[in-house]
Amino acid sequence: MNLRNLILSISILATFPSMSAQDGSTAYNFLNTTSSARIYGLGGVNITTIDGDLGSTDQNPGLLGGEMDNQLIFSYMRYLGDSNFAGVRYGRAAGEYGAWAAGIQYYGYGTIKGADENGILTGDFSPKDIAFSGTYSHDITDKLRGGATLKMIYSGYEEYSALAVATDLGINYYDEAHDLSLSFVVANLGGQVKRFHDRYDRLPFDLRLGWAQSFGTLPIRFSITAWNLTKWHLPYYDPGDGTAMTEPQKKDSFSSNLFRHLIFGADITPSDRFYLSLAYNYKTRTDMSTYSRSMLSGFSLGAGLNVNKFGIGLAFSQPHTGATTFMVNLRLDINDFIY
């Protein structure tokens, strides 16, 4: 690998520390970054949120439904470093029992200086990924809904480019009387159609289970999302007290592996017009296992306001002291403008 490729690889990997800092066995980890502020406030991965918001369907196509007819959502995220992500998605009812949606998501990683194998600068370039998606869902029964999303992914890193195809398959069971939501998702099933150079990169294929429920009149929906279920062992290294004399310790216990598979969330909805989300992602916190990590590492917070014709959602997370992320969504209910 020449110096230019090395610089590029380090830069791209540095963009995704919370996703792949200590288990970076796959490429395309940006596919695990949600475009929904509500989902980001719930830990970044949540497949059970029932809120009538088109944004949540990027986690589970089985959440898409006719109640999202003629809905348009814009998303923007200020990610780590100079990374900026943005996207748009549109949903439409398809008959009495079906719905479809289409969207595009852009992942930009700022400007990087290029250099050849001799270290001579060759000019700046801006690496990027673009994902085009189409989703269809269908009501199987009055409580069960299934869906599928097809994603076409283009990556351009300096003079290198690649194409990939991925599919998400999801199903959701929702009992409105008990506010109980159960989901199962097969995420990122697919592969590269065109590779960057001489080898193929794997997509972050995953199996996910989710539960969410509120109890009685308490306006809080609790959720647990299990992900990375294709493998049990998710070890990480604990740096200890951060001194030069301390050797990092590998952590691979039963409890560590268990909690690195789970994300805990709470959605507080005192009214239909407002929500507040809070979550804890133990894997993010341990991936950021450095002596100087923030007390907020692993936690995320989101809030949203809904009015007659539109809704706005905000989310915040600080995986590390040197990495603060922020997301905003704007949802337009076009039918409210027409009728």
PDB file of C-alpha atoms in Angstrom, residues 23 44 60 76 86 139 142 183 195 203 207 234 240 247 287 303 332:
ATOM      1  CA  ASP A  23     -13.773  -4.848  15.542  1.00  0.00           C
ATOM      2  CA  GLY A  44     -28.234   4.748  17.008  1.00  0.00           C
ATOM      3  CA  ASN A  60     -36.579  -1.617   9.812  1.00  0.00           C
ATOM      4  CA  TYR A  76     -28.568  16.337   8.362  1.00  0.00           C
ATOM      5  CA  ALA A  86     -27.400  14.497   4.627  1.00  0.00           C
ATOM      6  CA  ASP A 139     -49.551  -5.480   6.264  1.00  0.00           C
ATOM      7  CA  ASP A 142     -53.710  -6.152  11.593  1.00  0.00           C
ATOM      8  CA  SER A 183     -39.151  -6.734  15.561  1.00  0.00           C
ATOM      9  CA  ARG A 195     -14.518  -3.392  -5.997  1.00  0.00           C
ATOM     10  CA  LEU A 203     -20.725  -5.378   4.053  1.00  0.00           C
ATOM     11  CA  LEU A 207     -29.175  -9.884  12.543  1.00  0.00           C
ATOM     12  CA  LEU A 234     -17.042  -8.794  20.751  1.00  0.00           C
ATOM     13  CA  GLY A 240      -6.450   0.981  32.418  1.00  0.00           C
ATOM     14  CA  GLU A 247      -0.678  -2.699  29.343  1.00  0.00           C
ATOM     15  CA  ASP A 287     -15.126   1.028  21.697  1.00  0.00           C
ATOM     16  CA  ALA A 303     -35.979  15.491  21.367  1.00  0.00           C
ATOM     17  CA  LEU A 332     -43.193  17.557   6.159  1.00  0.00           C
TER      18      LEU A 332
END
